[in-house]
Amino acid sequence: MELNTAEIQATTQTIVLNTIAELLEQIVSNKPETSKEWMSIQEACQYISISFNTFNKFRVMGLKVAEIDGVKRVSKTEIDRFLLEHSF
């Protein structure tokens, strides 16, 4: 059975579109949650791709962290502000 040019083109287009859809789904599912305003220290480290030790250095440099009854949270807005303030 031979396929004509239109059938080959349609089949190729379907394969490409399905592959792109699968890749986008993988990217979205592997993306860390960054839409919430308050994050744990671990989530904050993932958000800006740094280690825990670097995060602690940032705290010494002035990054503000909220702590209530031993629970530490950092604001996405605060992280963004801190990074902008220390950018050049």
PDB file of C-alpha atoms in Angstrom:
ATOM      1  CA  MET A   1       0.000   0.000   0.000  1.00  0.00           C
ATOM      2  CA  GLU A   2       1.463   3.311  -1.085  1.00  0.00           C
ATOM      3  CA  LEU A   3       0.681   6.581   0.625  1.00  0.00           C
ATOM      4  CA  ASN A   4       0.281   9.727  -1.384  1.00  0.00           C
ATOM      5  CA  THR A   5       1.995  12.977  -0.485  1.00  0.00           C
ATOM      6  CA  ALA A   6      -1.052  14.386   1.335  1.00  0.00           C
ATOM      7  CA  GLU A   7      -1.353  11.259   3.505  1.00  0.00           C
ATOM      8  CA  ILE A   8       2.355  11.347   4.363  1.00  0.00           C
ATOM      9  CA  GLN A   9       2.121  15.019   5.233  1.00  0.00           C
ATOM     10  CA  ALA A  10      -0.968  14.480   7.422  1.00  0.00           C
ATOM     11  CA  THR A  11       0.632  11.517   9.199  1.00  0.00           C
ATOM     12  CA  THR A  12       3.847  13.451   9.799  1.00  0.00           C
ATOM     13  CA  GLN A  13       1.926  16.448  11.092  1.00  0.00           C
ATOM     14  CA  THR A  14      -0.031  14.262  13.525  1.00  0.00           C
ATOM     15  CA  ILE A  15       3.158  12.638  14.824  1.00  0.00           C
ATOM     16  CA  VAL A  16       4.874  16.014  15.307  1.00  0.00           C
ATOM     17  CA  LEU A  17       1.887  17.578  17.070  1.00  0.00           C
ATOM     18  CA  ASN A  18       1.487  14.574  19.381  1.00  0.00           C
ATOM     19  CA  THR A  19       5.199  14.655  20.219  1.00  0.00           C
ATOM     20  CA  ILE A  20       5.063  18.380  21.012  1.00  0.00           C
ATOM     21  CA  ALA A  21       1.978  17.872  23.204  1.00  0.00           C
ATOM     22  CA  GLU A  22       3.721  15.074  25.126  1.00  0.00           C
ATOM     23  CA  LEU A  23       6.854  17.178  25.650  1.00  0.00           C
ATOM     24  CA  LEU A  24       4.839  20.172  26.873  1.00  0.00           C
ATOM     25  CA  GLU A  25       2.984  17.935  29.307  1.00  0.00           C
ATOM     26  CA  GLN A  26       6.303  16.610  30.651  1.00  0.00           C
ATOM     27  CA  ILE A  27       7.673  20.146  31.046  1.00  0.00           C
ATOM     28  CA  VAL A  28       4.586  21.343  32.906  1.00  0.00           C
ATOM     29  CA  SER A  29       4.484  18.309  35.196  1.00  0.00           C
ATOM     30  CA  ASN A  30       8.191  18.672  36.091  1.00  0.00           C
ATOM     31  CA  LYS A  31       8.014  22.402  36.727  1.00  0.00           C
ATOM     32  CA  PRO A  32       8.194  23.289  40.409  1.00  0.00           C
ATOM     33  CA  GLU A  33       5.193  25.095  41.881  1.00  0.00           C
ATOM     34  CA  THR A  34       5.987  28.806  41.746  1.00  0.00           C
ATOM     35  CA  SER A  35       2.525  30.304  41.588  1.00  0.00           C
ATOM     36  CA  LYS A  36       1.959  30.335  45.338  1.00  0.00           C
ATOM     37  CA  GLU A  37       3.136  33.377  47.284  1.00  0.00           C
ATOM     38  CA  TRP A  38       4.525  31.649  50.403  1.00  0.00           C
ATOM     39  CA  MET A  39       6.984  28.778  50.093  1.00  0.00           C
ATOM     40  CA  SER A  40       8.898  26.511  52.420  1.00  0.00           C
ATOM     41  CA  ILE A  41      12.665  26.970  52.524  1.00  0.00           C
ATOM     42  CA  GLN A  42      13.098  23.897  50.312  1.00  0.00           C
ATOM     43  CA  GLU A  43      10.589  25.221  47.765  1.00  0.00           C
ATOM     44  CA  ALA A  44      12.305  28.617  47.819  1.00  0.00           C
ATOM     45  CA  CYS A  45      15.666  26.961  47.098  1.00  0.00           C
ATOM     46  CA  GLN A  46      14.107  25.106  44.164  1.00  0.00           C
ATOM     47  CA  TYR A  47      12.408  28.295  42.941  1.00  0.00           C
ATOM     48  CA  ILE A  48      15.742  30.078  42.516  1.00  0.00           C
ATOM     49  CA  SER A  49      17.845  26.938  41.939  1.00  0.00           C
ATOM     50  CA  ILE A  50      20.216  27.329  44.870  1.00  0.00           C
ATOM     51  CA  SER A  51      21.438  25.110  47.699  1.00  0.00           C
ATOM     52  CA  PHE A  52      20.286  25.371  51.300  1.00  0.00           C
ATOM     53  CA  ASN A  53      23.706  26.798  52.273  1.00  0.00           C
ATOM     54  CA  THR A  54      23.422  29.536  49.664  1.00  0.00           C
ATOM     55  CA  PHE A  55      19.910  30.295  50.886  1.00  0.00           C
ATOM     56  CA  ASN A  56      21.291  30.776  54.401  1.00  0.00           C
ATOM     57  CA  LYS A  57      23.931  33.159  53.012  1.00  0.00           C
ATOM     58  CA  PHE A  58      21.145  35.120  51.357  1.00  0.00           C
ATOM     59  CA  ARG A  59      19.375  35.330  54.724  1.00  0.00           C
ATOM     60  CA  VAL A  60      22.527  36.788  56.276  1.00  0.00           C
ATOM     61  CA  MET A  61      22.600  39.290  53.389  1.00  0.00           C
ATOM     62  CA  GLY A  62      19.052  40.420  54.216  1.00  0.00           C
ATOM     63  CA  LEU A  63      16.558  37.988  52.681  1.00  0.00           C
ATOM     64  CA  LYS A  64      13.563  38.045  55.028  1.00  0.00           C
ATOM     65  CA  VAL A  65      11.995  34.795  56.205  1.00  0.00           C
ATOM     66  CA  ALA A  66       8.800  34.572  58.264  1.00  0.00           C
ATOM     67  CA  GLU A  67       8.908  32.174  61.207  1.00  0.00           C
ATOM     68  CA  ILE A  68       5.836  31.320  63.259  1.00  0.00           C
ATOM     69  CA  ASP A  69       6.021  28.619  65.904  1.00  0.00           C
ATOM     70  CA  GLY A  70       9.095  27.116  64.210  1.00  0.00           C
ATOM     71  CA  VAL A  71       7.514  27.054  60.741  1.00  0.00           C
ATOM     72  CA  LYS A  72       9.583  29.061  58.245  1.00  0.00           C
ATOM     73  CA  ARG A  73       8.113  30.501  55.081  1.00  0.00           C
ATOM     74  CA  VAL A  74       9.512  32.872  52.516  1.00  0.00           C
ATOM     75  CA  SER A  75       7.535  35.102  50.217  1.00  0.00           C
ATOM     76  CA  LYS A  76       7.994  34.847  46.448  1.00  0.00           C
ATOM     77  CA  THR A  77       7.753  38.640  46.357  1.00  0.00           C
ATOM     78  CA  GLU A  78      10.548  38.901  48.938  1.00  0.00           C
ATOM     79  CA  ILE A  79      12.785  36.539  46.956  1.00  0.00           C
ATOM     80  CA  ASP A  80      12.179  38.492  43.747  1.00  0.00           C
ATOM     81  CA  ARG A  81      12.839  41.793  45.553  1.00  0.00           C
ATOM     82  CA  PHE A  82      16.049  40.460  47.097  1.00  0.00           C
ATOM     83  CA  LEU A  83      17.361  39.177  43.775  1.00  0.00           C
ATOM     84  CA  LEU A  84      16.564  42.465  42.018  1.00  0.00           C
ATOM     85  CA  GLU A  85      18.200  44.444  44.815  1.00  0.00           C
ATOM     86  CA  HIS A  86      21.375  42.378  44.503  1.00  0.00           C
ATOM     87  CA  SER A  87      21.507  42.338  40.711  1.00  0.00           C
ATOM     88  CA  PHE A  88      23.848  44.481  38.688  1.00  0.00           C
TER      89      PHE A  88
END
